[in-house]
mmCIF file of C-alpha atoms in Angstrom:
data_model
loop_
_atom_site.group_PDB
_atom_site.id
_atom_site.type_symbol
_atom_site.label_atom_id
_atom_site.label_comp_id
_atom_site.label_asym_id
_atom_site.label_seq_id
_atom_site.Cartn_x
_atom_site.Cartn_y
_atom_site.Cartn_z
ATOM 1 C CA UNK A 1 62.330 78.762 73.488
ATOM 2 C CA UNK A 2 59.710 81.205 72.564
ATOM 3 C CA UNK A 3 58.835 83.974 74.984
ATOM 4 C CA UNK A 4 55.420 82.730 75.811
ATOM 5 C CA UNK A 5 57.024 79.405 76.940
ATOM 6 C CA UNK A 6 59.304 80.960 79.338
ATOM 7 C CA UNK A 7 58.611 80.444 82.932
ATOM 8 C CA UNK A 8 59.996 83.259 84.838
ATOM 9 C CA UNK A 9 58.976 82.074 88.157
ATOM 10 C CA UNK A 10 62.353 80.214 89.074
ATOM 11 C CA UNK A 11 64.569 82.959 87.841
ATOM 12 C CA UNK A 12 62.502 85.651 89.589
ATOM 13 C CA UNK A 13 61.821 83.693 92.724
ATOM 14 C CA UNK A 14 65.770 83.307 92.876
ATOM 15 C CA UNK A 15 65.941 87.101 92.783
ATOM 16 C CA UNK A 16 63.577 87.562 95.624
ATOM 17 C CA UNK A 17 65.347 85.087 97.713
ATOM 18 C CA UNK A 18 68.766 86.813 97.280
ATOM 19 C CA UNK A 19 67.445 90.294 97.572
ATOM 20 C CA UNK A 20 64.050 90.449 99.627
ATOM 21 C CA UNK A 21 64.414 94.121 99.522
ATOM 22 C CA UNK A 22 63.813 94.112 95.892
ATOM 23 C CA UNK A 23 60.769 92.056 96.105
ATOM 24 C CA UNK A 24 58.390 94.735 94.832
ATOM 25 C CA UNK A 25 60.633 95.312 91.817
ATOM 26 C CA UNK A 26 60.773 91.465 91.018
ATOM 27 C CA UNK A 27 56.907 91.454 91.343
ATOM 28 C CA UNK A 28 56.765 94.199 88.865
ATOM 29 C CA UNK A 29 58.855 92.184 86.407
ATOM 30 C CA UNK A 30 56.634 89.094 86.773
ATOM 31 C CA UNK A 31 53.464 91.163 86.239
ATOM 32 C CA UNK A 32 54.637 92.932 83.157
ATOM 33 C CA UNK A 33 55.830 89.546 81.668
ATOM 34 C CA UNK A 34 52.576 87.937 82.550
ATOM 35 C CA UNK A 35 50.588 90.900 80.723
ATOM 36 C CA UNK A 36 53.021 90.618 77.755
ATOM 37 C CA UNK A 37 53.848 94.234 78.294
ATOM 38 C CA UNK A 38 57.317 94.129 76.947
ATOM 39 C CA UNK A 39 58.039 97.675 76.556
ATOM 40 C CA UNK A 40 57.235 98.195 80.295
ATOM 41 C CA UNK A 41 59.189 95.105 81.230
ATOM 42 C CA UNK A 42 62.150 96.483 79.395
ATOM 43 C CA UNK A 43 61.959 99.619 81.369
ATOM 44 C CA UNK A 44 61.621 97.915 84.547
ATOM 45 C CA UNK A 45 64.455 95.514 83.826
ATOM 46 C CA UNK A 46 66.798 98.623 83.409
ATOM 47 C CA UNK A 47 65.621 99.993 86.919
ATOM 48 C CA UNK A 48 66.145 96.703 88.399
ATOM 49 C CA UNK A 49 69.572 96.085 86.989
ATOM 50 C CA UNK A 50 70.424 99.653 88.415
ATOM 51 C CA UNK A 51 69.933 98.512 91.780
ATOM 52 C CA UNK A 52 72.860 98.590 94.199
ATOM 53 C CA UNK A 53 73.219 94.861 94.671
ATOM 54 C CA UNK A 54 73.275 94.116 91.002
ATOM 55 C CA UNK A 55 75.889 96.689 90.048
ATOM 56 C CA UNK A 56 78.555 95.234 92.405
ATOM 57 C CA UNK A 57 81.331 93.454 90.662
ATOM 58 C CA UNK A 58 80.365 90.378 92.764
ATOM 59 C CA UNK A 59 76.938 90.083 91.100
ATOM 60 C CA UNK A 60 78.580 88.832 87.624
ATOM 61 C CA UNK A 61 77.615 85.290 88.091
ATOM 62 C CA UNK A 62 74.033 86.234 89.317
ATOM 63 C CA UNK A 63 73.413 88.431 86.396
ATOM 64 C CA UNK A 64 74.660 85.815 84.057
ATOM 65 C CA UNK A 65 72.058 83.491 85.407
ATOM 66 C CA UNK A 66 69.270 86.100 85.359
ATOM 67 C CA UNK A 67 70.198 86.665 81.674
ATOM 68 C CA UNK A 68 70.139 82.970 80.745
ATOM 69 C CA UNK A 69 67.017 82.072 82.541
ATOM 70 C CA UNK A 70 64.794 85.227 81.930
ATOM 71 C CA UNK A 71 66.269 87.876 79.673
ATOM 72 C CA UNK A 72 67.764 85.824 76.773
ATOM 73 C CA UNK A 73 64.526 83.766 76.006
ATOM 74 C CA UNK A 74 62.733 87.211 75.488
ATOM 75 C CA UNK A 75 65.176 88.413 72.973
ATOM 76 C CA UNK A 76 62.723 88.356 70.033
ATOM 77 C CA UNK A 77 60.120 90.207 72.127
ATOM 78 C CA UNK A 78 62.165 92.990 73.094
ATOM 79 C CA UNK A 79 63.235 96.114 71.175
ATOM 80 C CA UNK A 80 66.568 95.164 69.467
ATOM 81 C CA UNK A 81 68.418 98.468 70.717
ATOM 82 C CA UNK A 82 67.277 97.931 74.147
ATOM 83 C CA UNK A 83 68.294 94.167 74.116
ATOM 84 C CA UNK A 84 71.923 95.240 73.118
ATOM 85 C CA UNK A 85 71.695 97.710 76.063
ATOM 86 C CA UNK A 86 70.785 94.948 78.466
ATOM 87 C CA UNK A 87 73.775 92.869 76.842
ATOM 88 C CA UNK A 88 75.966 95.807 77.847
ATOM 89 C CA UNK A 89 74.584 95.893 81.480
ATOM 90 C CA UNK A 90 74.783 92.251 82.015
ATOM 91 C CA UNK A 91 78.391 91.928 80.621
ATOM 92 C CA UNK A 92 79.749 95.005 82.410
ATOM 93 C CA UNK A 93 81.120 92.997 85.346
ATOM 94 C CA UNK A 94 82.138 89.879 83.220
ATOM 95 C CA UNK A 95 85.680 89.255 82.351
ATOM 96 C CA UNK A 96 86.141 90.761 78.919
ATOM 97 C CA UNK A 97 87.149 87.503 77.056
ATOM 98 C CA UNK A 98 84.145 85.716 78.607
ATOM 99 C CA UNK A 99 81.700 88.839 77.820
ATOM 100 C CA UNK A 100 82.976 88.834 74.191
ATOM 101 C CA UNK A 101 82.052 85.203 73.795
ATOM 102 C CA UNK A 102 78.645 85.693 75.333
ATOM 103 C CA UNK A 103 77.651 88.655 73.103
ATOM 104 C CA UNK A 104 78.862 87.148 69.879
ATOM 105 C CA UNK A 105 75.829 84.776 69.817
ATOM 106 C CA UNK A 106 73.687 87.831 69.200
ATOM 107 C CA UNK A 107 75.618 89.549 66.422
ATOM 108 C CA UNK A 108 73.548 88.214 63.538
ATOM 109 C CA UNK A 109 70.226 89.113 65.320
ATOM 110 C CA UNK A 110 71.363 92.637 65.992
ATOM 111 C CA UNK A 111 72.617 93.088 62.622
ATOM 112 C CA UNK A 112 69.088 92.987 61.260
ATOM 113 C CA UNK A 113 68.435 96.627 62.352
ATOM 114 C CA UNK A 114 70.719 99.531 61.555
ATOM 115 C CA UNK A 115 70.584 100.965 65.055
ATOM 116 C CA UNK A 116 70.866 97.750 67.016
ATOM 117 C CA UNK A 117 73.811 96.893 64.726
ATOM 118 C CA UNK A 118 75.565 100.122 65.423
ATOM 119 C CA UNK A 119 75.068 99.526 69.204
ATOM 120 C CA UNK A 120 76.272 95.944 68.922
ATOM 121 C CA UNK A 121 79.419 96.873 67.021
ATOM 122 C CA UNK A 122 80.476 99.407 69.417
ATOM 123 C CA UNK A 123 79.816 97.073 72.475
ATOM 124 C CA UNK A 124 81.890 94.458 70.654
ATOM 125 C CA UNK A 125 84.555 96.938 70.161
ATOM 126 C CA UNK A 126 84.463 97.741 73.892
ATOM 127 C CA UNK A 127 84.832 93.965 74.839
ATOM 128 C CA UNK A 128 87.779 93.692 72.370
ATOM 129 C CA UNK A 129 89.613 96.584 74.033
ATOM 130 C CA UNK A 130 89.070 95.018 77.433
ATOM 131 C CA UNK A 131 90.516 91.676 76.024
ATOM 132 C CA UNK A 132 93.553 93.507 74.667
ATOM 133 C CA UNK A 133 92.682 93.099 71.037
ATOM 134 C CA UNK A 134 93.308 96.698 70.228
ATOM 135 C CA UNK A 135 94.143 96.269 66.701
ATOM 136 C CA UNK A 136 90.899 94.602 65.951
ATOM 137 C CA UNK A 137 88.898 97.072 68.006
ATOM 138 C CA UNK A 138 90.553 100.147 66.065
ATOM 139 C CA UNK A 139 89.689 98.565 62.823
ATOM 140 C CA UNK A 140 86.185 98.006 63.932
ATOM 141 C CA UNK A 141 85.623 101.593 65.342
ATOM 142 C CA UNK A 142 87.308 103.072 62.279
ATOM 143 C CA UNK A 143 84.653 101.373 60.027
ATOM 144 C CA UNK A 144 81.863 102.001 62.540
ATOM 145 C CA UNK A 145 82.701 105.703 62.813
ATOM 146 C CA UNK A 146 82.688 106.205 59.012
ATOM 147 C CA UNK A 147 79.443 104.339 58.628
ATOM 148 C CA UNK A 148 77.701 106.467 61.393
ATOM 149 C CA UNK A 149 79.277 109.756 60.045
ATOM 150 C CA UNK A 150 77.799 108.850 56.639
ATOM 151 C CA UNK A 151 74.362 107.694 57.921
ATOM 152 C CA UNK A 152 71.277 109.784 58.419
ATOM 153 C CA UNK A 153 69.635 110.652 61.617
ATOM 154 C CA UNK A 154 71.639 108.462 63.987
ATOM 155 C CA UNK A 155 70.243 108.539 67.412
ATOM 156 C CA UNK A 156 72.139 110.431 70.387
ATOM 157 C CA UNK A 157 72.344 107.116 72.356
ATOM 158 C CA UNK A 158 74.360 105.492 69.506
ATOM 159 C CA UNK A 159 76.528 108.552 69.047
ATOM 160 C CA UNK A 160 77.139 108.437 72.819
ATOM 161 C CA UNK A 161 78.263 104.667 72.748
ATOM 162 C CA UNK A 162 80.501 105.261 69.667
ATOM 163 C CA UNK A 163 82.379 108.140 71.239
ATOM 164 C CA UNK A 164 82.592 106.409 74.626
ATOM 165 C CA UNK A 165 84.214 103.303 73.078
ATOM 166 C CA UNK A 166 86.555 105.390 71.041
ATOM 167 C CA UNK A 167 87.718 107.047 74.183
ATOM 168 C CA UNK A 168 88.304 103.820 75.845
ATOM 169 C CA UNK A 169 90.485 102.803 72.924
ATOM 170 C CA UNK A 170 92.584 105.974 72.917
ATOM 171 C CA UNK A 171 92.956 105.544 76.686
ATOM 172 C CA UNK A 172 94.271 101.892 76.009
ATOM 173 C CA UNK A 173 96.571 103.150 73.263
ATOM 174 C CA UNK A 174 98.079 106.001 75.414
ATOM 175 C CA UNK A 175 96.694 108.758 73.140
ATOM 176 C CA UNK A 176 95.709 111.587 75.504
ATOM 177 C CA UNK A 177 94.648 114.201 72.719
ATOM 178 C CA UNK A 178 92.349 111.646 70.928
ATOM 179 C CA UNK A 179 90.978 110.516 74.377
ATOM 180 C CA UNK A 180 90.122 113.997 75.196
ATOM 181 C CA UNK A 181 88.274 114.794 72.028
ATOM 182 C CA UNK A 182 86.418 111.495 72.077
ATOM 183 C CA UNK A 183 85.367 112.243 75.765
ATOM 184 C CA UNK A 184 84.232 115.611 74.860
ATOM 185 C CA UNK A 185 82.127 114.335 72.177
ATOM 186 C CA UNK A 186 80.908 111.568 74.355
ATOM 187 C CA UNK A 187 79.677 114.246 76.914
ATOM 188 C CA UNK A 188 77.956 116.295 74.176
ATOM 189 C CA UNK A 189 75.602 113.397 73.349
ATOM 190 C CA UNK A 190 75.218 111.987 76.797
ATOM 191 C CA UNK A 191 72.854 113.390 79.490
ATOM 192 C CA UNK A 192 74.761 113.639 82.868
ATOM 193 C CA UNK A 193 71.918 111.676 84.568
ATOM 194 C CA UNK A 194 72.936 108.640 82.346
ATOM 195 C CA UNK A 195 76.349 108.592 83.824
ATOM 196 C CA UNK A 196 76.354 106.557 87.141
ATOM 197 C CA UNK A 197 76.971 108.947 89.959
ATOM 198 C CA UNK A 198 79.872 106.884 91.455
ATOM 199 C CA UNK A 199 81.566 106.975 88.168
ATOM 200 C CA UNK A 200 81.555 110.776 87.417
ATOM 201 C CA UNK A 201 84.408 112.009 89.515
ATOM 202 C CA UNK A 202 86.941 109.430 88.174
ATOM 203 C CA UNK A 203 85.786 110.291 84.511
ATOM 204 C CA UNK A 204 85.935 113.939 85.010
ATOM 205 C CA UNK A 205 89.607 113.324 86.484
ATOM 206 C CA UNK A 206 90.603 111.325 83.527
ATOM 207 C CA UNK A 207 89.257 113.869 80.890
ATOM 208 C CA UNK A 208 90.993 116.697 82.960
ATOM 209 C CA UNK A 209 94.362 115.033 83.144
ATOM 210 C CA UNK A 210 94.184 114.162 79.338
ATOM 211 C CA UNK A 211 93.590 117.694 78.457
ATOM 212 C CA UNK A 212 96.459 118.848 80.594
ATOM 213 C CA UNK A 213 99.048 116.390 79.175
ATOM 214 C CA UNK A 214 97.974 116.431 75.476
ATOM 215 C CA UNK A 215 100.701 118.744 73.988
ATOM 216 C CA UNK A 216 98.217 120.263 71.331
ATOM 217 C CA UNK A 217 95.162 120.660 73.523
ATOM 218 C CA UNK A 218 94.154 124.228 74.386
ATOM 219 C CA UNK A 219 90.320 123.977 74.765
ATOM 220 C CA UNK A 220 90.104 124.351 78.452
ATOM 221 C CA UNK A 221 87.229 126.776 78.286
ATOM 222 C CA UNK A 222 84.894 124.042 76.822
ATOM 223 C CA UNK A 223 86.124 121.637 79.269
ATOM 224 C CA UNK A 224 85.805 123.921 82.264
ATOM 225 C CA UNK A 225 81.949 124.466 81.314
ATOM 226 C CA UNK A 226 81.137 120.877 81.289
ATOM 227 C CA UNK A 227 78.491 119.786 84.014
ATOM 228 C CA UNK A 228 80.593 116.748 84.798
ATOM 229 C CA UNK A 229 83.334 118.680 86.194
ATOM 230 C CA UNK A 230 80.978 119.515 89.272
ATOM 231 C CA UNK A 231 81.289 116.175 90.254
ATOM 232 C CA UNK A 232 84.952 116.847 91.407
ATOM 233 C CA UNK A 233 83.462 119.038 94.186
ATOM 234 C CA UNK A 234 83.931 116.996 97.314
ATOM 235 C CA UNK A 235 85.825 114.161 95.788
ATOM 236 C CA UNK A 236 89.380 113.189 96.086
ATOM 237 C CA UNK A 237 90.162 114.866 92.892
ATOM 238 C CA UNK A 238 88.665 118.106 93.736
ATOM 239 C CA UNK A 239 92.052 119.752 93.544
ATOM 240 C CA UNK A 240 92.443 119.257 89.826
ATOM 241 C CA UNK A 241 89.673 122.062 89.168
ATOM 242 C CA UNK A 242 92.175 124.692 90.382
ATOM 243 C CA UNK A 243 94.852 123.487 87.812
ATOM 244 C CA UNK A 244 92.232 123.455 85.069
ATOM 245 C CA UNK A 245 90.980 126.745 85.963
ATOM 246 C CA UNK A 246 94.631 128.230 85.674
ATOM 247 C CA UNK A 247 94.656 126.873 82.109
ATOM 248 C CA UNK A 248 91.373 128.035 81.102
ATOM 249 C CA UNK A 249 92.210 131.551 82.263
ATOM 250 C CA UNK A 250 95.726 131.567 81.086
ATOM 251 C CA UNK A 251 96.887 133.062 84.421
ATOM 252 C CA UNK A 252 100.471 132.132 85.664
ATOM 253 C CA UNK A 253 99.391 133.337 89.084
ATOM 254 C CA UNK A 254 96.831 130.668 89.428
ATOM 255 C CA UNK A 255 99.056 128.002 87.811
ATOM 256 C CA UNK A 256 101.651 128.795 90.421
ATOM 257 C CA UNK A 257 99.203 128.826 93.262
ATOM 258 C CA UNK A 258 97.717 125.460 92.157
ATOM 259 C CA UNK A 259 101.030 123.732 91.787
ATOM 260 C CA UNK A 260 102.182 124.831 95.126
ATOM 261 C CA UNK A 261 99.035 124.018 97.013
ATOM 262 C CA UNK A 262 98.626 120.592 95.353
ATOM 263 C CA UNK A 263 102.166 119.614 94.852
ATOM 264 C CA UNK A 264 101.526 116.280 96.698
ATOM 265 C CA UNK A 265 98.514 115.414 94.647
ATOM 266 C CA UNK A 266 100.268 116.138 91.371
ATOM 267 C CA UNK A 267 103.374 114.172 92.434
ATOM 268 C CA UNK A 268 101.037 111.275 93.138
ATOM 269 C CA UNK A 269 99.619 111.569 89.553
ATOM 270 C CA UNK A 270 102.241 110.005 87.174
ATOM 271 C CA UNK A 271 100.917 111.540 84.156
ATOM 272 C CA UNK A 272 101.097 114.988 85.470
ATOM 273 C CA UNK A 273 104.540 114.709 87.293
ATOM 274 C CA UNK A 274 106.212 113.290 84.334
ATOM 275 C CA UNK A 275 104.846 116.051 82.029
ATOM 276 C CA UNK A 276 104.995 119.111 84.453
ATOM 277 C CA UNK A 277 108.036 120.488 82.818
ATOM 278 C CA UNK A 278 107.738 119.449 79.320
ATOM 279 C CA UNK A 279 104.176 119.893 78.558
ATOM 280 C CA UNK A 280 102.228 121.683 81.282
ATOM 281 C CA UNK A 281 104.517 124.762 81.605
ATOM 282 C CA UNK A 282 104.828 125.273 77.906
ATOM 283 C CA UNK A 283 101.264 125.021 77.413
ATOM 284 C CA UNK A 284 100.616 127.396 80.286
ATOM 285 C CA UNK A 285 103.143 129.912 78.539
ATOM 286 C CA UNK A 286 101.291 129.689 75.166
ATOM 287 C CA UNK A 287 97.828 130.220 76.861
ATOM 288 C CA UNK A 288 99.185 133.266 78.694
ATOM 289 C CA UNK A 289 100.346 134.742 75.568
ATOM 290 C CA UNK A 290 96.960 134.050 73.957
ATOM 291 C CA UNK A 291 95.281 135.599 77.070
ATOM 292 C CA UNK A 292 97.767 138.568 76.886
ATOM 293 C CA UNK A 293 96.865 139.200 73.165
ATOM 294 C CA UNK A 294 93.075 138.683 73.953
ATOM 295 C CA UNK A 295 92.899 141.517 76.457
ATOM 296 C CA UNK A 296 94.500 144.013 74.316
ATOM 297 C CA UNK A 297 92.044 145.906 72.124
ATOM 298 C CA UNK A 298 91.999 144.657 68.524
ATOM 299 C CA UNK A 299 94.000 147.525 67.039
ATOM 300 C CA UNK A 300 96.575 147.607 69.912
ATOM 301 C CA UNK A 301 97.756 143.942 69.784
ATOM 302 C CA UNK A 302 101.413 144.895 69.356
ATOM 303 C CA UNK A 303 103.201 143.087 72.096
ATOM 304 C CA UNK A 304 106.903 144.061 72.821
ATOM 305 C CA UNK A 305 109.475 141.111 73.379
ATOM 306 C CA UNK A 306 110.081 142.417 76.851
ATOM 307 C CA UNK A 307 106.193 142.232 77.667
ATOM 308 C CA UNK A 308 105.958 138.677 76.496
ATOM 309 C CA UNK A 309 109.103 137.615 78.344
ATOM 310 C CA UNK A 310 107.635 139.079 81.613
ATOM 311 C CA UNK A 311 103.934 137.873 81.213
ATOM 312 C CA UNK A 312 104.771 134.517 79.867
ATOM 313 C CA UNK A 313 107.640 133.654 82.140
ATOM 314 C CA UNK A 314 110.143 132.598 79.384
ATOM 315 C CA UNK A 315 113.649 133.507 78.605
ATOM 316 C CA UNK A 316 114.465 135.923 75.971
ATOM 317 C CA UNK A 317 115.900 133.121 73.939
ATOM 318 C CA UNK A 318 112.717 131.001 74.293
ATOM 319 C CA UNK A 319 110.239 133.903 73.565
ATOM 320 C CA UNK A 320 110.316 133.723 69.835
ATOM 321 C CA UNK A 321 109.950 129.865 69.803
ATOM 322 C CA UNK A 322 106.870 130.341 72.211
ATOM 323 C CA UNK A 323 105.460 132.741 69.644
ATOM 324 C CA UNK A 324 106.075 130.573 66.578
ATOM 325 C CA UNK A 325 104.685 127.580 68.524
ATOM 326 C CA UNK A 326 101.555 129.477 69.290
ATOM 327 C CA UNK A 327 101.156 130.546 65.730
ATOM 328 C CA UNK A 328 101.717 126.770 64.469
ATOM 329 C CA UNK A 329 99.105 125.784 66.970
ATOM 330 C CA UNK A 330 96.748 128.294 65.593
ATOM 331 C CA UNK A 331 96.288 130.246 68.768
ATOM 332 C CA UNK A 332 97.352 133.656 67.211
ATOM 333 C CA UNK A 333 98.263 134.831 63.794
ATOM 334 C CA UNK A 334 100.584 137.671 62.984
ATOM 335 C CA UNK A 335 104.178 138.548 62.491
ATOM 336 C CA UNK A 336 107.364 139.113 64.314
ATOM 337 C CA UNK A 337 109.141 142.396 63.936
ATOM 338 C CA UNK A 338 112.821 141.753 64.792
ATOM 339 C CA UNK A 339 113.911 145.269 64.037
ATOM 340 C CA UNK A 340 111.296 146.894 66.631
ATOM 341 C CA UNK A 341 111.162 143.891 68.764
ATOM 342 C CA UNK A 342 107.580 143.513 68.411
ATOM 343 C CA UNK A 343 104.981 140.816 67.916
ATOM 344 C CA UNK A 344 102.090 142.117 65.926
ATOM 345 C CA UNK A 345 98.947 139.994 66.482
ATOM 346 C CA UNK A 346 96.320 140.210 63.817
ATOM 347 C CA UNK A 347 93.949 137.399 65.149
ATOM 348 C CA UNK A 348 93.372 135.572 68.454
ATOM 349 C CA UNK A 349 91.795 132.051 68.829
ATOM 350 C CA UNK A 350 88.207 132.718 70.031
ATOM 351 C CA UNK A 351 87.899 132.243 73.816
ATOM 352 C CA UNK A 352 84.965 130.806 75.663
ATOM 353 C CA UNK A 353 83.173 133.704 77.182
ATOM 354 C CA UNK A 354 82.981 133.318 80.882
ATOM 355 C CA UNK A 355 81.800 136.199 83.167
ATOM 356 C CA UNK A 356 85.222 137.701 83.322
ATOM 357 C CA UNK A 357 85.633 137.974 79.769
ATOM 358 C CA UNK A 358 82.072 139.095 79.229
ATOM 359 C CA UNK A 359 82.836 141.987 81.498
ATOM 360 C CA UNK A 360 85.953 142.552 79.419
ATOM 361 C CA UNK A 361 83.735 142.700 76.262
ATOM 362 C CA UNK A 362 81.241 145.084 77.984
ATOM 363 C CA UNK A 363 83.997 147.512 78.818
ATOM 364 C CA UNK A 364 85.220 147.423 75.339
ATOM 365 C CA UNK A 365 81.617 148.037 74.074
ATOM 366 C CA UNK A 366 81.241 150.853 76.446
ATOM 367 C CA UNK A 367 84.516 152.494 75.223
ATOM 368 C CA UNK A 368 83.338 151.970 71.602
ATOM 369 C CA UNK A 369 80.157 153.591 72.415
ATOM 370 C CA UNK A 370 81.954 156.621 73.968
ATOM 371 C CA UNK A 371 84.133 157.102 71.064
ATOM 372 C CA UNK A 372 81.126 157.009 68.724
ATOM 373 C CA UNK A 373 79.377 159.715 70.850
ATOM 374 C CA UNK A 374 82.484 161.945 70.524
ATOM 375 C CA UNK A 375 82.721 161.355 66.717
ATOM 376 C CA UNK A 376 79.121 162.405 66.428
ATOM 377 C CA UNK A 377 79.499 165.583 68.434
ATOM 378 C CA UNK A 378 82.702 166.432 66.281
ATOM 379 C CA UNK A 379 80.633 165.942 63.211
ATOM 380 C CA UNK A 380 77.699 167.980 64.479
ATOM 381 C CA UNK A 381 80.244 170.875 65.330
ATOM 382 C CA UNK A 382 82.021 170.698 62.083
ATOM 383 C CA UNK A 383 78.949 170.376 59.666
ATOM 384 C CA UNK A 384 75.843 171.562 61.472
ATOM 385 C CA UNK A 385 74.106 172.405 58.301
ATOM 386 C CA UNK A 386 74.357 168.843 57.029
ATOM 387 C CA UNK A 387 72.870 167.431 60.533
ATOM 388 C CA UNK A 388 69.883 169.606 60.982
ATOM 389 C CA UNK A 389 66.781 167.553 61.273
#
């Protein structure tokens, strides 16, 4: 059926009847349709579909009816990327297998444009993940990721959808390290305003937990600065910020305080409880070592075995293993001097400069400036005839 033959009245009147408080928005949809202002109609549809009554899981059948009787017949009149976005919204509350069946009717149409094809393939993979077809989803996402990586000027919206779907896959496969990396990439391409407010605290919690339990993940500085983490404030997951802050700063005192204050919450989170001794504490020790080295002036990064044992809270026998693990994890570079019982560090992994570390850098710059002044005065005293203006 062509768009001009569509009679929106029955579908839109049904919406008015079901949601009298949304009558003004429904009238706007009808007006844009009548005037053939399809761009404005698309924007109005996004606003309407974000209304509270329509985002509830119970609205699945109603959304399907609205799609079949109003949106679907307009497919050829709407922007193809926007149409795939509408498909995503309509199928969000549908059972995954049913949603997959519904969207497949539009695969050929979406394939006519590069951007809409990318969006559709990401949506298809998302539904495959929901339906438990993980092997098919992984194969599809591997292919799609390579295509997008090799493509020129891919829109941020598509990158966002790709990394979001990748994160869903890694979550389903139980791979926290990959889930964290994909989630950070998703956030880098996604304005916070486009993430529903009610979903933000749980998403921030999931990303935070994945960073904590991933054995090889140490990028807490980048995570702690994510605007999304502010959504934890006032939520049931607010306590997680204390634990993440401890890892970001590499401070055992903060770690102990967080574990003590939030013991019940940690015990109620299976991923954290089961990894507390095997992953979290060893990671905390490695980050404490990194912080210890970072705070030393560059030419004074000679750490005694005893200093490391005390600061990183490890036994003497575990100390060397900790240092070697930190080196293998590319947190530090250097060498172990068994004779002098020293660890000589030549390089530290760069840290995110928060206000505390900026103050530390300022102190070092001030010290360097003071030393430069002393050197200049010494040269002036030793060779005055060479320094006369």
